[in-house]
Coordinates of C-alpha atoms in Angstrom, one line a residue:
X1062 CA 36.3 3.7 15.1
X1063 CA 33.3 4.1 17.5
X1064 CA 35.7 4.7 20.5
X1065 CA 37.2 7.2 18.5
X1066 CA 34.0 9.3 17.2
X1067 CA 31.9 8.7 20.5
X1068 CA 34.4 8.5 23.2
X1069 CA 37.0 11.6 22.5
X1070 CA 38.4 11.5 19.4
X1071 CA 37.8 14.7 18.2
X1072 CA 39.0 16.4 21.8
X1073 CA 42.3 14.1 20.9
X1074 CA 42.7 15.5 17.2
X1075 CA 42.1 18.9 18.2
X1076 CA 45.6 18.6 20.0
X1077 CA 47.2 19.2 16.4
X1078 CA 45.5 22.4 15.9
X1079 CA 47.8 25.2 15.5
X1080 CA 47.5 27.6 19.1
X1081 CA 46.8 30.9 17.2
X1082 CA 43.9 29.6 15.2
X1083 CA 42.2 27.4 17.9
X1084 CA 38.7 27.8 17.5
X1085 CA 36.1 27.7 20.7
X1086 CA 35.9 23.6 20.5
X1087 CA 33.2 23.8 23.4
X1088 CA 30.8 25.4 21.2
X1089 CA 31.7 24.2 17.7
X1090 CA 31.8 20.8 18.7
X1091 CA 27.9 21.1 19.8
X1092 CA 26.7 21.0 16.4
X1093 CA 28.4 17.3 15.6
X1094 CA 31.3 16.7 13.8
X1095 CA 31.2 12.4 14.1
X1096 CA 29.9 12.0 10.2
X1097 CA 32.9 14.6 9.4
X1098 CA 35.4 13.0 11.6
X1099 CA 34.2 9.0 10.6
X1100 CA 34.5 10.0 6.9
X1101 CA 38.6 11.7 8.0
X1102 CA 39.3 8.6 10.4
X1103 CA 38.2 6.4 7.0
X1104 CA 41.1 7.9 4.8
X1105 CA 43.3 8.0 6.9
X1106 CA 43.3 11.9 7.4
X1107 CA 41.7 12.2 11.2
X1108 CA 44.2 14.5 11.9
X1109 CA 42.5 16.9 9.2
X1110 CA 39.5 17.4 11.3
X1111 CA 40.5 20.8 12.6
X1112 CA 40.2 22.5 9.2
X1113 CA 36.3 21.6 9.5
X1114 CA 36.4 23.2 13.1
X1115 CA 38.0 26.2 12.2
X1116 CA 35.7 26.6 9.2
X1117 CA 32.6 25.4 11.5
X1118 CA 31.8 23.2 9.1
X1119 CA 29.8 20.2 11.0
X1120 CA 28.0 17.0 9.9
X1121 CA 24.3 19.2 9.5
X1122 CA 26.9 20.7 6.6
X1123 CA 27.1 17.4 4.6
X1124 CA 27.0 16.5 1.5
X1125 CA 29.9 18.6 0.4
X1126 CA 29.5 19.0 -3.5
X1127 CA 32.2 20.0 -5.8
X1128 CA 31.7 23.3 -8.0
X1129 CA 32.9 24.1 -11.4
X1130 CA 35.9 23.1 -12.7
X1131 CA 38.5 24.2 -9.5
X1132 CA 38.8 20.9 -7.8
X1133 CA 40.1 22.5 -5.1
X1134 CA 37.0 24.2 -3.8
X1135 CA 33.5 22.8 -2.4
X1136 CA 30.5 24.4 -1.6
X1137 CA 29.0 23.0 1.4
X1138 CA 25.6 22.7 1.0
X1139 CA 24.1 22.6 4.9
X1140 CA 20.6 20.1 5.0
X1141 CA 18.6 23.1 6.8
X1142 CA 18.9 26.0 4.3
X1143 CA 21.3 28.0 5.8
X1144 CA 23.5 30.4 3.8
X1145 CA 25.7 29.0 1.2
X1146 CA 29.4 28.8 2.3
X1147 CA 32.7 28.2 1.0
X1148 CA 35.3 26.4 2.7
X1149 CA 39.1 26.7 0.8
X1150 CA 41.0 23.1 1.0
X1151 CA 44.0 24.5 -0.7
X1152 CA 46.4 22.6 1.1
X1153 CA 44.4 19.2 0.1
X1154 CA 45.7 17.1 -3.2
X1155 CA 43.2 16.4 -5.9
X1156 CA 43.3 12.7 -5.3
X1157 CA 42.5 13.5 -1.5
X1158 CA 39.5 16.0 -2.5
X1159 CA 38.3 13.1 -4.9
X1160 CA 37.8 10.3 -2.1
X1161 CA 36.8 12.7 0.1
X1162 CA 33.8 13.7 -2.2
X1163 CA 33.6 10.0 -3.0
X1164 CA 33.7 8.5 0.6
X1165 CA 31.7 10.9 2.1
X1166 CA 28.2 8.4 0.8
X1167 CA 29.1 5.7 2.9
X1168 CA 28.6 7.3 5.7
X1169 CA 25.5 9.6 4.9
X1170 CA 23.2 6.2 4.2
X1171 CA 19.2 7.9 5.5
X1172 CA 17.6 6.7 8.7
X1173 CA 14.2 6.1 7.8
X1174 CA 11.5 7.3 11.1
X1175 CA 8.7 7.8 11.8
X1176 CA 7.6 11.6 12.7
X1177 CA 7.5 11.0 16.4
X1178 CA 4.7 14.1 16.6
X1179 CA 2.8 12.5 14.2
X1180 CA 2.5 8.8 13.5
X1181 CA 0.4 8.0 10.9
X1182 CA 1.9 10.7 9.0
X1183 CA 4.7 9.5 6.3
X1184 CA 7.9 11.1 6.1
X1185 CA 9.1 12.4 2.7
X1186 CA 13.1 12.4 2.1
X1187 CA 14.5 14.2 -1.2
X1188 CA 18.0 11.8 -1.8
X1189 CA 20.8 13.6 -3.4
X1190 CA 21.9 10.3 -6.7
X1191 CA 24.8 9.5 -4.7
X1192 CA 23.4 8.6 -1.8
X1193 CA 23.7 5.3 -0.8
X1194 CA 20.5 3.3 0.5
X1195 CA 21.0 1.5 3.7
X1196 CA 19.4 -1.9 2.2
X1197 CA 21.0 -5.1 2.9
X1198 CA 19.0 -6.9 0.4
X1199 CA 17.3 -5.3 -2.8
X1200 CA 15.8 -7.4 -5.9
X1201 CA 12.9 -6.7 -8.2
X1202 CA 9.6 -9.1 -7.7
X1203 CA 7.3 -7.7 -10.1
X1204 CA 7.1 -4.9 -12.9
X1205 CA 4.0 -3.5 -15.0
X1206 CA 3.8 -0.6 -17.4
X1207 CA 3.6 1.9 -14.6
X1208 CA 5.7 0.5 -11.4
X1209 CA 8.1 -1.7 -10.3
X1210 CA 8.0 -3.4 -6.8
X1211 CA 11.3 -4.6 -5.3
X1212 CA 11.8 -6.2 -1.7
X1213 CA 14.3 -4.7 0.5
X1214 CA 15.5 -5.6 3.7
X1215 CA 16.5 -2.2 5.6
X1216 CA 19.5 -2.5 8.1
X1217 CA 17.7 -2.0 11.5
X1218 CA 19.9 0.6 12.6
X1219 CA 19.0 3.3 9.8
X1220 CA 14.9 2.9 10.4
X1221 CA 12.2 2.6 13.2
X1222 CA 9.2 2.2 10.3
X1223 CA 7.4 -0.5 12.3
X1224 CA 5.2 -0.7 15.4
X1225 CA 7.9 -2.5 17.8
X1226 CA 4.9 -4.1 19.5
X1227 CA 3.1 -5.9 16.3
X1228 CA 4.5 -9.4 15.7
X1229 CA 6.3 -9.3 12.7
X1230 CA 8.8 -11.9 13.2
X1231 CA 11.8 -12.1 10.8
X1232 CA 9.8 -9.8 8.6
X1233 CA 10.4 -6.5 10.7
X1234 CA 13.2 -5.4 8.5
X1235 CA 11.8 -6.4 5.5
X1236 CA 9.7 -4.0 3.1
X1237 CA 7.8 -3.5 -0.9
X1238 CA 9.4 -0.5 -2.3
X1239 CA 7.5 0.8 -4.9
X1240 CA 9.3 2.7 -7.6
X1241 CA 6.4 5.2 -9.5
X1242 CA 6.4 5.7 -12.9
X1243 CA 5.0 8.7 -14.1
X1244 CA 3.0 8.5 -17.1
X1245 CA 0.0 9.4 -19.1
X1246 CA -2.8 6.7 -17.3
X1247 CA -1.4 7.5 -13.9
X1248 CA -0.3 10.3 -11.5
X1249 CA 2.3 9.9 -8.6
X1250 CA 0.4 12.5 -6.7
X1251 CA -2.5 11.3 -6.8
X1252 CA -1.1 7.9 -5.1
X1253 CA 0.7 10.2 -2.2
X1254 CA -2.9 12.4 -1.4
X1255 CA -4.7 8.5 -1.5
X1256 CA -2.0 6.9 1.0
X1257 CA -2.2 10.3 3.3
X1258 CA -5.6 10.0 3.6
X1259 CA -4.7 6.0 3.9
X1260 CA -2.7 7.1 6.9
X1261 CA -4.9 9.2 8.3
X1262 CA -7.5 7.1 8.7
X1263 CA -5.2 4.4 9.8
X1264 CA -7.5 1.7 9.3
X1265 CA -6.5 -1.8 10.6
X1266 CA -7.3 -3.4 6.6
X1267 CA -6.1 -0.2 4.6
X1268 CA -1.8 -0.9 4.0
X1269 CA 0.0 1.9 5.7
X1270 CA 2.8 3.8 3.8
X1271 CA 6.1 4.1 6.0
X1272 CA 8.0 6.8 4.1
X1273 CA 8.7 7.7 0.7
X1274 CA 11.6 9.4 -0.8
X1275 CA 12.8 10.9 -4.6
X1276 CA 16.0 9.9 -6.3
X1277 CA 17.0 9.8 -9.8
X1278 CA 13.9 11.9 -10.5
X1279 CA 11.4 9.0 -9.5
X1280 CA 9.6 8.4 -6.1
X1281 CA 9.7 5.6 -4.3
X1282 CA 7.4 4.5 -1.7
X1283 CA 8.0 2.0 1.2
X1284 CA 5.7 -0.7 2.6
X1285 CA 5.0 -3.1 5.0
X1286 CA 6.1 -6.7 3.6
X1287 CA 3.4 -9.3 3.1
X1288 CA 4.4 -12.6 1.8
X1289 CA 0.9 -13.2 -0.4
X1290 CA -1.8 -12.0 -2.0
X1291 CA -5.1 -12.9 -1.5
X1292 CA -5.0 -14.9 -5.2
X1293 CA -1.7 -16.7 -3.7
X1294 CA -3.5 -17.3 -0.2
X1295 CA -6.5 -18.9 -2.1
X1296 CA -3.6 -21.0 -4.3
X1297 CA -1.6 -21.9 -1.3
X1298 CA -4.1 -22.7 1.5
X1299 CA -7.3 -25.0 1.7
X1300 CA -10.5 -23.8 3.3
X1301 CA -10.0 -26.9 5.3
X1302 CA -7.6 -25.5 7.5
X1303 CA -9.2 -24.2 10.0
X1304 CA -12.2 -24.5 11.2
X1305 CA -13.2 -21.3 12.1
X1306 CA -12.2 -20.1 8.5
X1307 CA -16.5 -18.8 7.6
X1308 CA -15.7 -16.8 10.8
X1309 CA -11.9 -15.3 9.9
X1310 CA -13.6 -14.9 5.9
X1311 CA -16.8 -12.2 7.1
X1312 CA -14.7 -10.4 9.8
X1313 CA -12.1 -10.2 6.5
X1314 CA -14.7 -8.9 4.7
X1315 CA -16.6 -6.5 6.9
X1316 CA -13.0 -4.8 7.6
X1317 CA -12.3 -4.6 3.9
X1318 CA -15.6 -2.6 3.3
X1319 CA -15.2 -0.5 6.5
X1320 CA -11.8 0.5 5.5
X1321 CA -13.3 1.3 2.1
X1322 CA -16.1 3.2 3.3
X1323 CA -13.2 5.3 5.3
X1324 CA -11.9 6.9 2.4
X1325 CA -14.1 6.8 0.1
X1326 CA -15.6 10.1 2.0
X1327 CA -13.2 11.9 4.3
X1328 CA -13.7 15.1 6.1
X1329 CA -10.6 17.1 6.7
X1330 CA -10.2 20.5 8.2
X1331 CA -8.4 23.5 6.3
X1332 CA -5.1 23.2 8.3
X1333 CA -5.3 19.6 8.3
X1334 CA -1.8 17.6 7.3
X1335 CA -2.8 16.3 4.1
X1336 CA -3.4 19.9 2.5
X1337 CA 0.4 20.8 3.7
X1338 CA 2.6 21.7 1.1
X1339 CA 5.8 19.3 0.7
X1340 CA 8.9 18.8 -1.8
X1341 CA 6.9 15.7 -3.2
X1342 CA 3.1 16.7 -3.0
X1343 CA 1.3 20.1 -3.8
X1344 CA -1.7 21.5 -2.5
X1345 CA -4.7 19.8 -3.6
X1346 CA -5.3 22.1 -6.7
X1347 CA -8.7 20.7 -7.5
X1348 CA -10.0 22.0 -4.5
X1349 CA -11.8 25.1 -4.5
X1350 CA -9.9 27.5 -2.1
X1351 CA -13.1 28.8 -0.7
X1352 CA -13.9 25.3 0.6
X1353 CA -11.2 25.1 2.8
X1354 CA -9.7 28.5 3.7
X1355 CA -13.1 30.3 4.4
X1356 CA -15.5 30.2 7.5
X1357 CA -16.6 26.9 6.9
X1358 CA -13.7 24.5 9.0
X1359 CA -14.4 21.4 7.1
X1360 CA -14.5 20.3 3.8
X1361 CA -15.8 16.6 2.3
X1362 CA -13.4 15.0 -0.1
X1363 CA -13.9 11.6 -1.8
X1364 CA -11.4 8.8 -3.0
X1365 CA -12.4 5.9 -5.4
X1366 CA -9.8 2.9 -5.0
X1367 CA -10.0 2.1 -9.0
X1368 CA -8.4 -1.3 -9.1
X1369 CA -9.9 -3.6 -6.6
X1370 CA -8.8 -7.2 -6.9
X1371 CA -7.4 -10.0 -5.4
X1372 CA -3.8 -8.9 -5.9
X1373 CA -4.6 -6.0 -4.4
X1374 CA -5.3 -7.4 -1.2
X1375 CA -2.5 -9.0 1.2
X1376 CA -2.3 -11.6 3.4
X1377 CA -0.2 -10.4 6.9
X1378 CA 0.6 -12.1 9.9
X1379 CA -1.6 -10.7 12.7
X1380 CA -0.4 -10.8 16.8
X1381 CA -4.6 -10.4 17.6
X1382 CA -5.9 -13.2 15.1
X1383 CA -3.7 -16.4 14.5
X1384 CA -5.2 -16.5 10.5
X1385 CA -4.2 -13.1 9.9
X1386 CA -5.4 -10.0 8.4
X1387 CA -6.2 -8.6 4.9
X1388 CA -5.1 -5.0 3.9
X1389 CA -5.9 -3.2 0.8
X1390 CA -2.9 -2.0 -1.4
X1391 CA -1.8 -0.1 -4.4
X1392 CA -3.5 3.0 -5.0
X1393 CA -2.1 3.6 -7.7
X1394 CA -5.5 4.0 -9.8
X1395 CA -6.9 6.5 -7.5
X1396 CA -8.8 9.6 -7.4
X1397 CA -9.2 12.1 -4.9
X1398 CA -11.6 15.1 -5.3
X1399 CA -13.7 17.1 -4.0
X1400 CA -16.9 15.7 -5.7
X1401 CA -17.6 12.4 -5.5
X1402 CA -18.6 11.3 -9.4
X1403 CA -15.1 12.0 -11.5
X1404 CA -14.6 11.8 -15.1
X1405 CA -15.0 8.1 -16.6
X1406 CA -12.3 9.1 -18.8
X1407 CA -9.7 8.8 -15.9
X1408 CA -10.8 5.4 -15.0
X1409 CA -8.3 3.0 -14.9
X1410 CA -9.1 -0.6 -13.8
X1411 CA -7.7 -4.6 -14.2
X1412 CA -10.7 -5.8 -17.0
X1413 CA -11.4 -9.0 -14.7
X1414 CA -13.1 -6.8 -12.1
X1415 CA -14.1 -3.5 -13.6
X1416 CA -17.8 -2.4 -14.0
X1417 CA -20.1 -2.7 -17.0
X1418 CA -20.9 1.1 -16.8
X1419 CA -16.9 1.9 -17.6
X1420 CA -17.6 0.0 -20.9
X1421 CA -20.8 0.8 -21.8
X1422 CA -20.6 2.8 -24.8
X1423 CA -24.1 4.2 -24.9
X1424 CA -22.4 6.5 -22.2
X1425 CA -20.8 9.4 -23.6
X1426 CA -17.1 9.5 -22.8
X1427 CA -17.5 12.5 -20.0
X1428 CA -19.9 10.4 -18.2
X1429 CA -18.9 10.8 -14.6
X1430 CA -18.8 7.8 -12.4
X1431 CA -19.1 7.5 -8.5
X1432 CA -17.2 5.6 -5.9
X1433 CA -20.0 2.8 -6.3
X1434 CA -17.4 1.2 -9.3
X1435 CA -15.1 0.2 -6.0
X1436 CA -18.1 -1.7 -4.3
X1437 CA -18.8 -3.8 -8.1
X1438 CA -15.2 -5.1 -7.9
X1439 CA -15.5 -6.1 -4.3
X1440 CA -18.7 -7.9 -4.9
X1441 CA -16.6 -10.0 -7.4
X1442 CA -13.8 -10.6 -5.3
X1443 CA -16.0 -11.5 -2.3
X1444 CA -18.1 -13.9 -4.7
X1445 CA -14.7 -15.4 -6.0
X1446 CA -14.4 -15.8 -1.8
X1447 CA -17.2 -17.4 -1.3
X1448 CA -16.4 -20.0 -4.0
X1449 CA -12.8 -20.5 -2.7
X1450 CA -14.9 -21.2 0.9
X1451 CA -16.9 -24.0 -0.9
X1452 CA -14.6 -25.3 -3.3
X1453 CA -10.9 -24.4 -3.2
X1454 CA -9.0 -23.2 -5.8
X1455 CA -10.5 -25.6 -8.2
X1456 CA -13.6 -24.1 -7.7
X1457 CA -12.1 -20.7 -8.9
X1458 CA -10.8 -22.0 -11.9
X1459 CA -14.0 -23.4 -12.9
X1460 CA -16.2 -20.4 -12.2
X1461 CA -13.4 -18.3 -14.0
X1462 CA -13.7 -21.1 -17.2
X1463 CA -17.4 -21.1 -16.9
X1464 CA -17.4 -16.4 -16.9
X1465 CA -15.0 -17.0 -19.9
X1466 CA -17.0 -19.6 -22.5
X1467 CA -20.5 -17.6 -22.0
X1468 CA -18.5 -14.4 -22.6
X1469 CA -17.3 -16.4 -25.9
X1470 CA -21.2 -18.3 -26.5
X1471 CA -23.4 -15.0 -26.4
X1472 CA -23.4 -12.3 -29.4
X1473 CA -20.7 -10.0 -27.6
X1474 CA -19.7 -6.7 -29.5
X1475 CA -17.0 -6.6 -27.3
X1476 CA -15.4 -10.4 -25.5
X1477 CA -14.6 -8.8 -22.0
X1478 CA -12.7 -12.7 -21.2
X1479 CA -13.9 -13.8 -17.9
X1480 CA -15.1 -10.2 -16.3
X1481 CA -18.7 -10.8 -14.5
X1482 CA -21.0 -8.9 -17.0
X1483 CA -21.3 -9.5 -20.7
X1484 CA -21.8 -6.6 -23.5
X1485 CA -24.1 -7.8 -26.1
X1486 CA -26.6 -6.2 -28.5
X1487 CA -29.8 -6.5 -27.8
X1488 CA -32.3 -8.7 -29.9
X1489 CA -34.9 -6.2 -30.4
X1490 CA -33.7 -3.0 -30.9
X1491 CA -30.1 -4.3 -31.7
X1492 CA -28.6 -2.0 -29.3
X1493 CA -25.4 -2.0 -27.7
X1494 CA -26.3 -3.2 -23.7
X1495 CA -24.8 -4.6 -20.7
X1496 CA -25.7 -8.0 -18.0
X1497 CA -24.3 -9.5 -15.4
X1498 CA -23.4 -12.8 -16.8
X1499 CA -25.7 -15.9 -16.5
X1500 CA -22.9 -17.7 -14.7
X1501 CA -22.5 -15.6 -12.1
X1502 CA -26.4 -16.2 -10.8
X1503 CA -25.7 -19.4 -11.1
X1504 CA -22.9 -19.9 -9.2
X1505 CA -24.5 -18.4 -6.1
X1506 CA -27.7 -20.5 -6.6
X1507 CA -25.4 -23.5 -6.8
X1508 CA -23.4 -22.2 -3.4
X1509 CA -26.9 -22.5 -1.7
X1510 CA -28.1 -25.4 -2.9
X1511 CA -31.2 -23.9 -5.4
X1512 CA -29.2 -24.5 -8.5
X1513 CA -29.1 -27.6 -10.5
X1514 CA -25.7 -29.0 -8.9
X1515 CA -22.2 -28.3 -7.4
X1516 CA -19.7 -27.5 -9.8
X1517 CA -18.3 -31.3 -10.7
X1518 CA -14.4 -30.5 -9.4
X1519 CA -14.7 -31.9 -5.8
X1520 CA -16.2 -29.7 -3.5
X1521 CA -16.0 -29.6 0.4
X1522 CA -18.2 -32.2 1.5
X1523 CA -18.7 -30.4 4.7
X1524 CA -19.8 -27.3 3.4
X1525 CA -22.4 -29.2 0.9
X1526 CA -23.4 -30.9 4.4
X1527 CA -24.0 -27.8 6.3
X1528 CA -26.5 -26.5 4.1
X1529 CA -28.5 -29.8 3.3
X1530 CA -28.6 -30.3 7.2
X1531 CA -28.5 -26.9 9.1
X1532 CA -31.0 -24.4 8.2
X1533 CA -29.3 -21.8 10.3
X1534 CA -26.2 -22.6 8.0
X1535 CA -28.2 -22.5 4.7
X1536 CA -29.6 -19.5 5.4
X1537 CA -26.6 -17.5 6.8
X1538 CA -24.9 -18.5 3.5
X1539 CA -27.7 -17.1 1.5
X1540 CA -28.1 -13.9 3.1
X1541 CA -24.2 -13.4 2.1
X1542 CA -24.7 -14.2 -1.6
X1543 CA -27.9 -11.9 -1.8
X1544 CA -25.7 -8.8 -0.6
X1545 CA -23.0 -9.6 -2.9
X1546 CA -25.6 -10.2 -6.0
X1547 CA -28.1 -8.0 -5.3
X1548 CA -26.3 -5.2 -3.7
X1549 CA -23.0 -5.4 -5.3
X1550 CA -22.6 -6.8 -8.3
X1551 CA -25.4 -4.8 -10.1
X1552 CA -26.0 -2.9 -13.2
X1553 CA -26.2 1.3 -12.2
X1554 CA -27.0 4.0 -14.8
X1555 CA -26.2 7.1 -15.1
X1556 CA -27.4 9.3 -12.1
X1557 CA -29.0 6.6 -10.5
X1558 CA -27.3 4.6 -7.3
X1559 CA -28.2 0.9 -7.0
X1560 CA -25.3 -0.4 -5.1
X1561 CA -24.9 -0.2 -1.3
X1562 CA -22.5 2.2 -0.6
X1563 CA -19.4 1.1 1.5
X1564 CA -20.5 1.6 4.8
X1565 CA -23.9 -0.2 4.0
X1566 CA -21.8 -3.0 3.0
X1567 CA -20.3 -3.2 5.9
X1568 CA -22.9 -3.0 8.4
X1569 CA -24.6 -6.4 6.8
X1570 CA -21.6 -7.8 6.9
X1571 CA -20.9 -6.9 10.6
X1572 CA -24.4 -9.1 11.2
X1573 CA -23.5 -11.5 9.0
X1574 CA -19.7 -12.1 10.8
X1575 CA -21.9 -11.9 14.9
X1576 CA -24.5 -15.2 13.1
X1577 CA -21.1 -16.8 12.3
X1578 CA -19.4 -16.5 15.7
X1579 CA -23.0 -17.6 17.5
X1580 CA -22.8 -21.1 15.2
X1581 CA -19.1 -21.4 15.5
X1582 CA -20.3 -23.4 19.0
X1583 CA -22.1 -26.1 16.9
X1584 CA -21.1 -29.0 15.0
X1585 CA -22.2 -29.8 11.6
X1586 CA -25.9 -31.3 12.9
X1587 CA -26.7 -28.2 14.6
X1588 CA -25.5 -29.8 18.2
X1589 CA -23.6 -27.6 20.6
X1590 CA -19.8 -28.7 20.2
X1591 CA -18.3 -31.9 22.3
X1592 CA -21.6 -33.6 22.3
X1593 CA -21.4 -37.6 21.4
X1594 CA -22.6 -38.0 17.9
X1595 CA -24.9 -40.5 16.4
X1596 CA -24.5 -42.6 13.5
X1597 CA -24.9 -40.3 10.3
X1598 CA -23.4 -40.6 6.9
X1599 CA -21.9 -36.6 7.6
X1600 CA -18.9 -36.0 8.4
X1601 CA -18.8 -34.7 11.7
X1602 CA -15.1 -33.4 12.2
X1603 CA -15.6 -29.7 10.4
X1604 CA -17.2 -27.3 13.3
X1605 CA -18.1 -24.1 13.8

């Protein structure tokens, strides 16, 4: 069939053309007839393919879509908005108009690019319900109350999503589609203005979106496939692994807060991409119009994540760093606007790893909240980290028993399960008030060796020799957990900032990552690596 579409077989057919009604093929056949003449050459009509010349209809002309109850006549529809047109197949048979309406889908599967002008800009395709997706593979992996996620493997020939130079091995034609649901707690469009500032900033920890397309009035949006989450990485692999994994763990984490702190404010000019209007997205309509169409070039916009957490946070295969790299997903939960504090009403976060301030109830319901409820939920999943680092898994289960039975223990008005701060009244006045929990001080005194113990459920005996032996170790370690508790995972109120912004966050951490490097050289005894040890009771296989 390819000989025939791309090597003369429309010249050929044109033979059959009656003399008096021969159009001018040289110019007709410059607007592509190969979809039209595939589609003939399928039913066995490829001698048909002069009707569509003489009526200059050509493949930018498909779908062709049957209209009222005359099965005998189709309106073409042309894909750039030209005038309607008619085209009169009277001397076609009803079965013939029926396949050809039918077959046409099989060969009208969308390519899926990238907008060669623009990158890290995501197309948008509107998908008539008959088309046919170009997937070789499609099954459901996960479903909540407002999405499902499916993985698809895209036939390489309809899409060029990918960087070709990025290493992504048998994974290159495999993707997460997202299916939206629309609903009460959530908003499609806010997800699509998130992901095109996402894109925008195109941030090497922030997950790109590829393209997105509506069918069966419900958006779908396509992703780069990962083949774990971080709570699956922590489950599947042992801190043990490698031994530069303290190194791999801060430059993780100071790339998770830089990306952060690149949305969370965003400066974008008035004829900038993401204010475009499309058929998926409007204009940002809680924008005030003199902000962005007046003198002033530039306006500041803010996005809150909203639901920060380990699941949110993949695990792909990197061609720069054999461990990988960690992206954030799923904004889903987000909020863009022009100010940064929004309404606490629209909040919408996993209870494990929101803030106390979006349950305290001395807080009137319009309390607005800032884009500091993101860096709360990173200080618990970097604490949750920093356990895994110590202890494995079975170090996270503990600390997440351990959150859970003081939850249960104190005089809660509310049991929050095993989310880091505890809601209690108070003794004294009997009011309604908020703490981090007990356990979670503890854990990061036990981490650094000022608490009363390890956790009894086997942890890394190299780690626990690092800090009893090298101070540089001990102290590096501390420094972490006093960001995370002291600048993190901290009680704010109302009008009052406490925790590091994004950026902050990621400056210490940037230190923190540069001291890890410098001590990757030395062995466990503070000796520069290869040097003969001495007798000692440490084990002296884990370096840095």
């Amino acid at each position: 069939m390819y000989g025939k579409i791309c090597g003369g077989g429309v010249p050929i057919q044109i033979h059959g053309c009656p003399k008096r009604n021969t159009p001018n093929f040289s110019n007709r056949t410059k607007k592509g007839y190969q979809k039209i003449f595939a589609i003939l050459n399928f039913m066995g009509l490829s001698d048909r393919i002069w009707e569509f010349l003489l009526g200059g209809v050509s493949d930018c002309d498909l779908p062709l879509v049957k209209v009222g109850s005359n099965t005998s006549i189709f309106k073409l529809r042309p894909r750039n908005n030209r005038a309607m047109r008619w085209i009169h197949l009277d001397e076609w048979s009803i079965d013939e108009l029926i396949n050809l309406e039918k077959n046409q889908w099989i060969f009208l599967a969308p390519c899926f690019s990238r907008d060669p002008n623009n990158p890290h800009r995501a197309r948008q395709y509107i998908l008539e319900n008959s088309t046919i997706l170009p997937f070789t593979s499609y099954s459901r992996i996960d479903r909540t109350l407002f999405s499902q996620l499916f993985k698809a493997e895209i036939h390489p020939d309809h899409h060029n999503l990918l960087d070709e130079s990025a290493e992504y091995g048998q994974t290159k034609n495999l993707f997460a589609i997202k299916e939206v649901s629309p609903s009460a707690r959530t908003n499609p469009r806010n997800e699509l203005l998130a992901l095109r500032l996402v894109n925008k900033a195109a941030h090497p920890h922030l997950i790109a979106l590829l393209a997105s397309y509506t069918q069966h009035d419900k958006l779908y949006l396509i992703f780069p496939w990962a083949e774990c989450d971080l709570e699956s990485f922590w489950k599947q692999k042992s801190p043990q692994d490698h031994p530069t994994i303290l190194s791999w763990a801060l430059r993780q984490f100071q790339g998770l807060a830089s990306g952060l702190a690149a949305i969370h404010t965003f400066k974008v000019g008035s004829d900038d991409s993401i204010f475009s209007r499309s058929p998926v997205v409007d204009r940002f309509e809680d924008l005030d119009p003199m902000m962005v169409d007046g003198q002033d070039s530039e306006v500041e916009i803010f996005c809150r994540h909203g639901d920060i957490k380990p699941q949110n946070i993949l695990w792909f295969p990197d061609s720069g760093d054999e461990s990988g790299i960690l992206k954030l997903i799923d904004f889903g939960s987000a909020e863009v606007k022009a100010a940064e504090a929004i309404n606490r009403q629209s909040c919408v976060y996993t209870q494990t790893y929101r803030p106390p301030e979006s349950y305290d109830f001395t807080l009137p319901r319009e309390a607005l909240v800032s884009t500091s409820y993101d860096i709360w939920s990173l200080g618990c999943v970097f604490l949750e980290f920093m356990v895994w680092l110590f202890c494995g898994y079975d170090g996270l289960v503990y600390f997440n028993t351990q959150r859970y039975f003081e939850d249960k223990s104190m005089d809660a008005y509310l049991q929050v399960g095993i989310a880091f701060f505890a809601l209690f009244h108070d003794r004294t006045t009997g009011e309604p008030k908020a703490d981090v929990k007990r356990s979670v001080a503890q854990i990061c005194a036990d981490l650094t060796g000022n608490g009363i113990g390890m956790p009894p459920m086997g942890c890394s005996a190299h780690m626990l020799n690092m800090l009893r032996v090298h101070p540089q170790y001990r102290e590096l370690f501390r420094q972490i957990l006093e960001l995370i508790q002291k600048h993190m995972i901290i009680l704010e109120r109302p009008g009052v900032r406490s925790r590091m912004k994004a950026f902050q966050v990621a400056e210490a951490l940037k230190g923190f990552h540069f001291m890890a490097e410098q001590l990757e050289g030395l062995d466990v005894l503070g000796r520069p690596s290869g040097q003969e040890a001495s007798d000692t009771c440490f084990d002296p296989v884990w370096r840095y």
